Coordinates of N, CA and C in Angstrom, one line a residue:
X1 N 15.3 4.8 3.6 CA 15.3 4.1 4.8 C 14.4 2.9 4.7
X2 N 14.8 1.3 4.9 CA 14.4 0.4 4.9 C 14.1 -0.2 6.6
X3 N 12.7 -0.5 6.8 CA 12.9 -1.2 8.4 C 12.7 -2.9 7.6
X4 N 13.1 -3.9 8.8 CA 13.2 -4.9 8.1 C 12.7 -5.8 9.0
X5 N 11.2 -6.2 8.7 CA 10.5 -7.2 10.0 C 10.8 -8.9 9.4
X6 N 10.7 -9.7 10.5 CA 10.5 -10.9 10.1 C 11.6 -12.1 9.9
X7 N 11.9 -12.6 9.4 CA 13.0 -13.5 9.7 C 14.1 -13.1 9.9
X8 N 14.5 -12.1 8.7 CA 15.5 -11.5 8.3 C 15.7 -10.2 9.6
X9 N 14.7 -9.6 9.9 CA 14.7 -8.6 10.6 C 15.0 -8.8 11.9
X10 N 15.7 -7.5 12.3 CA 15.8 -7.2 14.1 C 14.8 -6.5 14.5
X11 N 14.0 -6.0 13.8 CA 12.8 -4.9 14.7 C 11.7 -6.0 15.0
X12 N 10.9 -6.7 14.5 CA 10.7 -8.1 14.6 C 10.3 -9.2 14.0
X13 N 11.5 -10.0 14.6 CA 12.0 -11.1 14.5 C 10.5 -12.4 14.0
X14 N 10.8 -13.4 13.6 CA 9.8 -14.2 13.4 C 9.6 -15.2 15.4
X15 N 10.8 -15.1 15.7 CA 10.8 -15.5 17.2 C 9.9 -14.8 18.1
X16 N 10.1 -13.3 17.8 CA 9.5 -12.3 19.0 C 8.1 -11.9 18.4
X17 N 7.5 -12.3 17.4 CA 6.2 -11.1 16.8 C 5.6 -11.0 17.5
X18 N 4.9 -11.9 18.5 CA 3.6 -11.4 19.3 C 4.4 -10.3 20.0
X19 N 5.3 -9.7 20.6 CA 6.0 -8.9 20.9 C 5.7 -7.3 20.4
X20 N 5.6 -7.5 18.9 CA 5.6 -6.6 18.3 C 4.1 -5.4 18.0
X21 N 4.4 -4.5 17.4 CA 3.2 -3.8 17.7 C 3.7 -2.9 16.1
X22 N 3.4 -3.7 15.3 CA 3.6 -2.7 13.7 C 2.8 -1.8 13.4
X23 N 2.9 -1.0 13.1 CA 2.0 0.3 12.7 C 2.2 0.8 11.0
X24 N 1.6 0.2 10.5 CA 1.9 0.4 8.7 C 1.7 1.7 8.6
X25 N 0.8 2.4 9.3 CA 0.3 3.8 8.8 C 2.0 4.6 8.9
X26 N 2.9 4.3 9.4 CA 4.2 4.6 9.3 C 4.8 4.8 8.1
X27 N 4.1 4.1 7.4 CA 5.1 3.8 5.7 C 4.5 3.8 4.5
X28 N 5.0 4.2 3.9 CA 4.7 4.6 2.7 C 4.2 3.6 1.6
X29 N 5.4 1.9 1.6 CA 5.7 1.0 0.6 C 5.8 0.0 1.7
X30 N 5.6 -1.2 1.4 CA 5.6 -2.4 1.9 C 6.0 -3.3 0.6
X31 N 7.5 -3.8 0.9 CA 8.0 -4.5 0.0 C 6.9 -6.4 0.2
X32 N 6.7 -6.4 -1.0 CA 5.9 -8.2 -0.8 C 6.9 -8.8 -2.2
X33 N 7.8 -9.5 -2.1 CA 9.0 -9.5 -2.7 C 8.7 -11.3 -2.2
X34 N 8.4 -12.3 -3.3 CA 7.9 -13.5 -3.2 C 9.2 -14.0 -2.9
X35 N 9.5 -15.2 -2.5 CA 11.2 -16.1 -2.0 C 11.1 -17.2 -3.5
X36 N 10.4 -17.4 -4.6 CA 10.4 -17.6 -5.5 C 9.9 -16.8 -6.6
X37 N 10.4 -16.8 -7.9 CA 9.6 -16.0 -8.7 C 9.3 -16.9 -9.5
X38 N 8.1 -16.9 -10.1 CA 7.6 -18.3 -10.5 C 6.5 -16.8 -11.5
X39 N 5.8 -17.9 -12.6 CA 4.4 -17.4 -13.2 C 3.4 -17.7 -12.6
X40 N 2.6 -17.0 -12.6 CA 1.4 -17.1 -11.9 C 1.4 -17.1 -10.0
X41 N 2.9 -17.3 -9.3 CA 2.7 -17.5 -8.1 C 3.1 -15.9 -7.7
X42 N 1.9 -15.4 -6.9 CA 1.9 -14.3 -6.2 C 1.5 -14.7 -4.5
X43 N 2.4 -13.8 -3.9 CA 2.9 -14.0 -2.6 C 1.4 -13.7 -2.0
X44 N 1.4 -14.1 -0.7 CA 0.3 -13.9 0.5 C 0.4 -12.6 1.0
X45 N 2.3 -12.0 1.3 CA 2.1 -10.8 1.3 C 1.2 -9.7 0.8
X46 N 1.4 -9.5 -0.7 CA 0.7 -8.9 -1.2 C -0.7 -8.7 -1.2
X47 N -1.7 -9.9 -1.0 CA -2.8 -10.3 -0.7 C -3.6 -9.6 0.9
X48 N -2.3 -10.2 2.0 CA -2.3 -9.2 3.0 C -2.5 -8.0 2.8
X49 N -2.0 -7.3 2.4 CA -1.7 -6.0 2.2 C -3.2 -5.2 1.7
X50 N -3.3 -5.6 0.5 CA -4.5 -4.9 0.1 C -5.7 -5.8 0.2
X51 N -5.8 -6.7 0.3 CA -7.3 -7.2 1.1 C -7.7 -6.4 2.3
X52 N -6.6 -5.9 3.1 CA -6.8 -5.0 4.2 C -7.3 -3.5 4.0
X53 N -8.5 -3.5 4.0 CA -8.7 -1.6 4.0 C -8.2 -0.5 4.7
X54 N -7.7 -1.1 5.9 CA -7.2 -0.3 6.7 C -5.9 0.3 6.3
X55 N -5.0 -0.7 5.7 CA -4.0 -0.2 5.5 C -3.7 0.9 4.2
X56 N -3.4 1.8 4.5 CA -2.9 2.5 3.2 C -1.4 2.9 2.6
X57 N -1.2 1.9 2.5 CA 0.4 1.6 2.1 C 0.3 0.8 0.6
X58 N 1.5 1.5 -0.5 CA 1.4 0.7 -1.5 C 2.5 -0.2 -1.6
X59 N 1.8 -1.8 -1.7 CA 3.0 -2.6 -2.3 C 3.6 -2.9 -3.2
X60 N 5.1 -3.0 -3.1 CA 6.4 -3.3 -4.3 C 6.2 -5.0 -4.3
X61 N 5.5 -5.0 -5.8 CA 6.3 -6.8 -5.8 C 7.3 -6.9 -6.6
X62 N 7.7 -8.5 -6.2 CA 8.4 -9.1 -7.1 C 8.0 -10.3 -7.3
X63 N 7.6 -11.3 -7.9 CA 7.1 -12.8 -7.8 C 6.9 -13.2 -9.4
X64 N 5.7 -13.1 -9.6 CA 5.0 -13.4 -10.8 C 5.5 -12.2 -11.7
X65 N 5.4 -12.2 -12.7 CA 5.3 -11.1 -13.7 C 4.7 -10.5 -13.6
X66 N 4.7 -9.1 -14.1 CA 3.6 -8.3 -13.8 C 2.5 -8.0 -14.8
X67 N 2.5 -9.5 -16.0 CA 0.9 -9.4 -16.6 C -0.2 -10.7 -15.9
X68 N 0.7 -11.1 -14.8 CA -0.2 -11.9 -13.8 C -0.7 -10.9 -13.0
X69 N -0.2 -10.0 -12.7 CA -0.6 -9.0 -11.3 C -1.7 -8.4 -11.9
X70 N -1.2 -7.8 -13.3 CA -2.4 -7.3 -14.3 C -3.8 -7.6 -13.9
X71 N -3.9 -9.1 -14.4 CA -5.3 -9.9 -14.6 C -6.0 -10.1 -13.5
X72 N -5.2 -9.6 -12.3 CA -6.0 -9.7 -11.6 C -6.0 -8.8 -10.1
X73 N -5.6 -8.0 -9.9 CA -4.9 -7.3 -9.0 C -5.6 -5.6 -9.6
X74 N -6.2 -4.6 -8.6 CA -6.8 -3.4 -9.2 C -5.9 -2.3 -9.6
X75 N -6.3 -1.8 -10.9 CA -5.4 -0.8 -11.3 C -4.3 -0.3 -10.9
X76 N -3.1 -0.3 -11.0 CA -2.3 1.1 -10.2 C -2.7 0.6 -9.0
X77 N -2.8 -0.6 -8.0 CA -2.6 -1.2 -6.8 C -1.2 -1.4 -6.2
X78 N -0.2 -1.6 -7.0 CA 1.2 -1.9 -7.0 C 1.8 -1.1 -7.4
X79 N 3.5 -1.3 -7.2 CA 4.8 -1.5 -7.8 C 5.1 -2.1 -8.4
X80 N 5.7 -2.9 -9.6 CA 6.2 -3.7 -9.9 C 7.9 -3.7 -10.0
X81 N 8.7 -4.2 -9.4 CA 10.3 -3.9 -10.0 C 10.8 -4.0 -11.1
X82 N 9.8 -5.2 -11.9 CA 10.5 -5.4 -13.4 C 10.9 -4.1 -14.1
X83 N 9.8 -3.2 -13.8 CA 9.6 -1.5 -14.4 C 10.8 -0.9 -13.9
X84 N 11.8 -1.3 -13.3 CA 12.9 -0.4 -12.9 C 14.2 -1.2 -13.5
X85 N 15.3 -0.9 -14.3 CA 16.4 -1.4 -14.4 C 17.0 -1.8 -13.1
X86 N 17.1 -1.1 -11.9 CA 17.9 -0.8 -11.1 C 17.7 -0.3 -9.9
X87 N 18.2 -0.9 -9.0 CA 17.7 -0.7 -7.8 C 17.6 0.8 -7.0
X88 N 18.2 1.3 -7.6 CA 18.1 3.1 -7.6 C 17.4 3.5 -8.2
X89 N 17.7 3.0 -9.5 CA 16.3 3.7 -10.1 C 14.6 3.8 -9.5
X90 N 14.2 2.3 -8.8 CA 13.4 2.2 -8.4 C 13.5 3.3 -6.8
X91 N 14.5 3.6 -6.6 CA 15.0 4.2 -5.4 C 14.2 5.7 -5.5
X92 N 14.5 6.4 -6.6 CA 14.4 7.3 -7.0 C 12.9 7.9 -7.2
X93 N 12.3 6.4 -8.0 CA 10.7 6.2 -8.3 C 10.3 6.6 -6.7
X94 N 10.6 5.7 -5.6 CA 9.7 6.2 -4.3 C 9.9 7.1 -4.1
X95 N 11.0 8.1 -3.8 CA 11.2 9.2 -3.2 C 10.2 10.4 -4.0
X96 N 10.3 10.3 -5.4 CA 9.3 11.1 -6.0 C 8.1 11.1 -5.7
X97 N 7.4 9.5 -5.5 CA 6.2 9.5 -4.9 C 6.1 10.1 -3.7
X98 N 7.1 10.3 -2.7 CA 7.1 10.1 -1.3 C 7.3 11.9 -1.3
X99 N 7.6 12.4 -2.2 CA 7.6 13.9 -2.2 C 6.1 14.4 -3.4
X100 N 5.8 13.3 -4.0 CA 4.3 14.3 -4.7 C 3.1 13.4 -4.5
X101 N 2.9 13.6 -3.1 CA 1.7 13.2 -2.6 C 0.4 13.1 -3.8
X102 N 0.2 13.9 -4.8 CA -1.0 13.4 -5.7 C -0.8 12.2 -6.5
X103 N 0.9 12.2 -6.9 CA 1.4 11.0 -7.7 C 1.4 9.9 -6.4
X104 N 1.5 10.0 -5.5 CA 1.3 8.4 -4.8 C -0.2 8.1 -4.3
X105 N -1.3 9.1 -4.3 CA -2.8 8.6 -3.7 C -3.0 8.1 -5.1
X106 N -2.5 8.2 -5.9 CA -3.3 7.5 -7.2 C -2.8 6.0 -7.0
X107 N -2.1 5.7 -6.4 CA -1.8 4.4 -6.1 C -2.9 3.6 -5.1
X108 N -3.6 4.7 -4.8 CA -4.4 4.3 -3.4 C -6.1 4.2 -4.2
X109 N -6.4 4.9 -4.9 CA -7.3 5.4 -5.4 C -8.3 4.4 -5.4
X110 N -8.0 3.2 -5.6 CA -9.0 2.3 -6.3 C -9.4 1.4 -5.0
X111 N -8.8 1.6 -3.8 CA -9.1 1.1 -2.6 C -11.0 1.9 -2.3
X112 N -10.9 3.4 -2.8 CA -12.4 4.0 -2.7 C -13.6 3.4 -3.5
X113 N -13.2 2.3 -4.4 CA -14.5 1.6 -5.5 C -13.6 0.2 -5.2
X114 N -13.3 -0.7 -4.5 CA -12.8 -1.8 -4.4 C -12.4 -2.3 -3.5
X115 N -13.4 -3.6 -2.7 CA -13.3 -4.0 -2.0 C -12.7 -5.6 -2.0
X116 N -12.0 -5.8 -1.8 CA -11.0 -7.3 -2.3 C -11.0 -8.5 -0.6
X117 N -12.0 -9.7 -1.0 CA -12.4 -10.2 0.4 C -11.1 -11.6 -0.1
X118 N -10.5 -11.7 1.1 CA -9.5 -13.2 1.0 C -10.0 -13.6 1.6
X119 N -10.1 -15.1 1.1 CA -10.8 -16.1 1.7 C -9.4 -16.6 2.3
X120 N -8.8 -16.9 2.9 CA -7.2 -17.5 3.0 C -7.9 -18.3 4.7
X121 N -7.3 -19.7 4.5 CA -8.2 -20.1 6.2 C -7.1 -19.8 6.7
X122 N -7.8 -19.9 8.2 CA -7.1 -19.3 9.4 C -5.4 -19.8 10.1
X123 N -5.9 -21.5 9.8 CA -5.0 -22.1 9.8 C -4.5 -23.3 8.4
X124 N -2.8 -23.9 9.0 CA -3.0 -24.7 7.9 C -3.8 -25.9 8.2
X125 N -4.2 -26.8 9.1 CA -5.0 -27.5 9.1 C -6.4 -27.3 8.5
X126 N -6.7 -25.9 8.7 CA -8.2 -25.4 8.0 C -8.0 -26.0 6.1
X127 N -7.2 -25.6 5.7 CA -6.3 -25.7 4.3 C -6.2 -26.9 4.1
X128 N -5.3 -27.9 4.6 CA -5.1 -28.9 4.1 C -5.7 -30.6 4.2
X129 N -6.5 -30.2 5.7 CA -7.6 -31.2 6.5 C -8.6 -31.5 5.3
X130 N -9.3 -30.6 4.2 CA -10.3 -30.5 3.2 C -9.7 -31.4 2.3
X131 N -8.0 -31.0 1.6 CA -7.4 -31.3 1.1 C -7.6 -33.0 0.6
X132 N -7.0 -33.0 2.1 CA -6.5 -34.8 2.3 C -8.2 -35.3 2.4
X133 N -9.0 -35.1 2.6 CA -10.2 -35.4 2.6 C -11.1 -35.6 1.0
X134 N -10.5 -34.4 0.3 CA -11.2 -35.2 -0.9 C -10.2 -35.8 -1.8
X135 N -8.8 -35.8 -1.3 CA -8.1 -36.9 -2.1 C -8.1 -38.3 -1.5
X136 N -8.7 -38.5 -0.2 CA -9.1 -39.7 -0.1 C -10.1 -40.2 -0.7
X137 N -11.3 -39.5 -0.9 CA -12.6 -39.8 -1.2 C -13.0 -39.6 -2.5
X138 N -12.4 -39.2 -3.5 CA -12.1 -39.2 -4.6 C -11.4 -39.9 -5.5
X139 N -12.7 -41.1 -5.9 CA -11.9 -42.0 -7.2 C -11.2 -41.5 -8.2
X140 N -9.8 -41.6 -8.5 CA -9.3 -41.1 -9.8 C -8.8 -42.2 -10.4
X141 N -9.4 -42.9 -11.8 CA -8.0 -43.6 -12.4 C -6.7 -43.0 -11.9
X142 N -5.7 -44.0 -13.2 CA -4.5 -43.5 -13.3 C -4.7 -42.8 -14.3
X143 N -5.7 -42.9 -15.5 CA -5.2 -42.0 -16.4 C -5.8 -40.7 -16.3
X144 N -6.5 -40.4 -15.2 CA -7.2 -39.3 -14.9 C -5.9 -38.1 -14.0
X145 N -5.1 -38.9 -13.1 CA -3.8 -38.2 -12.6 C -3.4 -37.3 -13.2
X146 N -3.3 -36.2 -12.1 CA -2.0 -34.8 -12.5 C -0.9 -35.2 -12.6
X147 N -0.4 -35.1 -14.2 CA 1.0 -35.2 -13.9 C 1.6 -33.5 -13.8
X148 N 2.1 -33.4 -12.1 CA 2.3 -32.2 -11.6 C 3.5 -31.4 -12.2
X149 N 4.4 -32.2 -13.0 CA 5.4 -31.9 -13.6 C 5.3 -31.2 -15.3
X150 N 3.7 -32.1 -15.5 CA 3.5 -30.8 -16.5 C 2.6 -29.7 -16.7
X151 N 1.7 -29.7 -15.3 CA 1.3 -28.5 -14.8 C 1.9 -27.2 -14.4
X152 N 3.4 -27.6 -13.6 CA 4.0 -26.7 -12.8 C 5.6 -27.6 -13.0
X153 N 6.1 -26.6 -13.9 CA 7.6 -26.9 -14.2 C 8.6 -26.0 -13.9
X154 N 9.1 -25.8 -12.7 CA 10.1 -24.6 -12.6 C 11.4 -24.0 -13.5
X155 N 11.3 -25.2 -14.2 CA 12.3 -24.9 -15.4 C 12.1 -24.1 -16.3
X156 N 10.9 -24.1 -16.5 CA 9.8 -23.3 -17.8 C 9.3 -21.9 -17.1
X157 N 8.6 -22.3 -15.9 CA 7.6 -21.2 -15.3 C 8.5 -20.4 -14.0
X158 N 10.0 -20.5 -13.8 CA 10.5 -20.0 -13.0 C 12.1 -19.0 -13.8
X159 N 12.1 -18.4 -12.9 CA 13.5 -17.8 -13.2 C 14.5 -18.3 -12.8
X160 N 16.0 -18.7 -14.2 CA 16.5 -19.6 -13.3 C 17.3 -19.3 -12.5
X161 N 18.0 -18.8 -11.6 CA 18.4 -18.6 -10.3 C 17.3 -19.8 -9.4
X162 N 16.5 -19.1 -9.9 CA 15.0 -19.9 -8.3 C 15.0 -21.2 -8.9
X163 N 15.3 -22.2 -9.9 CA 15.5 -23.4 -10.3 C 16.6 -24.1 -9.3
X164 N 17.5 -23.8 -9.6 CA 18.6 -24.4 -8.2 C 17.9 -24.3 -6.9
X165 N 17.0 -23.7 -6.9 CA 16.7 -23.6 -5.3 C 15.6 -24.5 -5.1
X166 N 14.7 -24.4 -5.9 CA 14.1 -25.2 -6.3 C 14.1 -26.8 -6.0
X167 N 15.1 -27.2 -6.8 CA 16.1 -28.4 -7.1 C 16.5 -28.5 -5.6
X168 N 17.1 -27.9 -5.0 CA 17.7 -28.0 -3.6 C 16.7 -28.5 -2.6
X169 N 15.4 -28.0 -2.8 CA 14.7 -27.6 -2.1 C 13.7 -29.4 -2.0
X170 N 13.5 -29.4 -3.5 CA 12.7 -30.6 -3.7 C 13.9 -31.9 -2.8
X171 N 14.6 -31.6 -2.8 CA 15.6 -33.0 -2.6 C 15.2 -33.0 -0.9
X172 N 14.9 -32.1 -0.4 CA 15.2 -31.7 1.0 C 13.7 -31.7 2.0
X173 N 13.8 -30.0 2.0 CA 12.4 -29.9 2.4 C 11.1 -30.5 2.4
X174 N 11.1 -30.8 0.5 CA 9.9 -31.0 0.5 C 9.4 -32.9 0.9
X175 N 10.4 -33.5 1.4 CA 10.4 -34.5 1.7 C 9.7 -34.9 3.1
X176 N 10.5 -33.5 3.9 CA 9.9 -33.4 5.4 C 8.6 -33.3 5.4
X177 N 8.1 -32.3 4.4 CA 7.0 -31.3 4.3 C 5.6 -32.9 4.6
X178 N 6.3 -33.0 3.5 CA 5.2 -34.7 2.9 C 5.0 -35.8 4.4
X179 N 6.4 -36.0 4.8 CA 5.9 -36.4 6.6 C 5.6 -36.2 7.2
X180 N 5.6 -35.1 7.4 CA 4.7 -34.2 8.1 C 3.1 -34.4 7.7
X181 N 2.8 -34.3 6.6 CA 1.4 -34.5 5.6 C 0.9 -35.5 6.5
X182 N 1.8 -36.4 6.3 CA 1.5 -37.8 6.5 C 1.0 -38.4 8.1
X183 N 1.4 -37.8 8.8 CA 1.4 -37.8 10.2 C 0.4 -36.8 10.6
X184 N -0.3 -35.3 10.0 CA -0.9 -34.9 10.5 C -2.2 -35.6 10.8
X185 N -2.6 -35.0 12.1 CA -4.5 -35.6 12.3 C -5.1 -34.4 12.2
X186 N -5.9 -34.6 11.3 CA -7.3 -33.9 11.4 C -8.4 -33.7 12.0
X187 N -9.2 -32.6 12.2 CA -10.4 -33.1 13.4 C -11.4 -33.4 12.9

């Protein structure tokens, strides 16, 4: 049984949340399943998730690989899907956890010696107000410049499926995104 919050979802909706009243202690697994799979890019979901002590739910990712989750993420904190051929297969993995309670607190275990603080600001203005501030105020040659394309290449560091989207995305979105940049005021 899957409930399904959030854009996608009818229990709730990204329209209705303040509406909503989630109760994680309900569930066992919290899928944090990134809308890109990229190296090194690991979702906010997941970060949510276990930066929270309260919650005791283990997350399923998908995003990054899982020797990025490795390097940094605590022991046995996750799922990973790569580890499953098949979506049943992985089906099968929960249910066994979900019936031998000692096999799934070991998932939990490292929450009792591990305290994980996100700094993540509150808002995006908190985020990107800093941003635009020290790239104003910051002399850079030209030859000092990121070239962002050979930092972060989705061609290389993505799966390709998520490259077309990518590509779609850059022609589009991220055009708005930058006008938006452009027009925000800071306080």
């Amino acid at each position: 049984h899957i409930d399904i919050y959030g854009k996608c979802g009818i229990l709730c909706s990204k329209e209705n949340h303040h509406q909503c009243n989630i109760n994680l202690d309900e569930y066992y697994f919290y899928l944090a399943f990134e809308n890109t799979r990229c190296n090194s890019y690991i979702t906010e979901k997941f970060w949510n998730i276990i930066s929270n002590n309260n919650y005791r739910i283990v997350p399923i990712v998908m995003g990054a690989n899982e020797n990025d989750y490795k390097l940094i993420a605590p022991k046995q904190s996750y799922i990973h899907i790569n580890n499953y051929k098949t979506p049943e297969d992985l089906a099968k993995y929960l249910n066994y956890l979900i019936n031998n309670s000692e096999k799934y607190l070991q998932y939990l275990q490292w929450r009792e010696y591990t305290i994980i603080e996100s700094k993540f600001p509150t808002t995006w203005m908190n985020l990107l107000c800093p941003l635009c501030q020290m790239a104003y105020e910051t002399q850079i040659s030209i030859d000092d410049r990121l070239n962002f394309s050979s930092w972060y290449n989705p061609k290389i560091d993505c799966h390709h499926n998520d490259v077309k989207m990518f590509n779609k995305c850059k022609q589009t979105n991220l055009r708005v995104w930058m006008n938006w940049m452009h027009n925000m005021e800071c306080p």
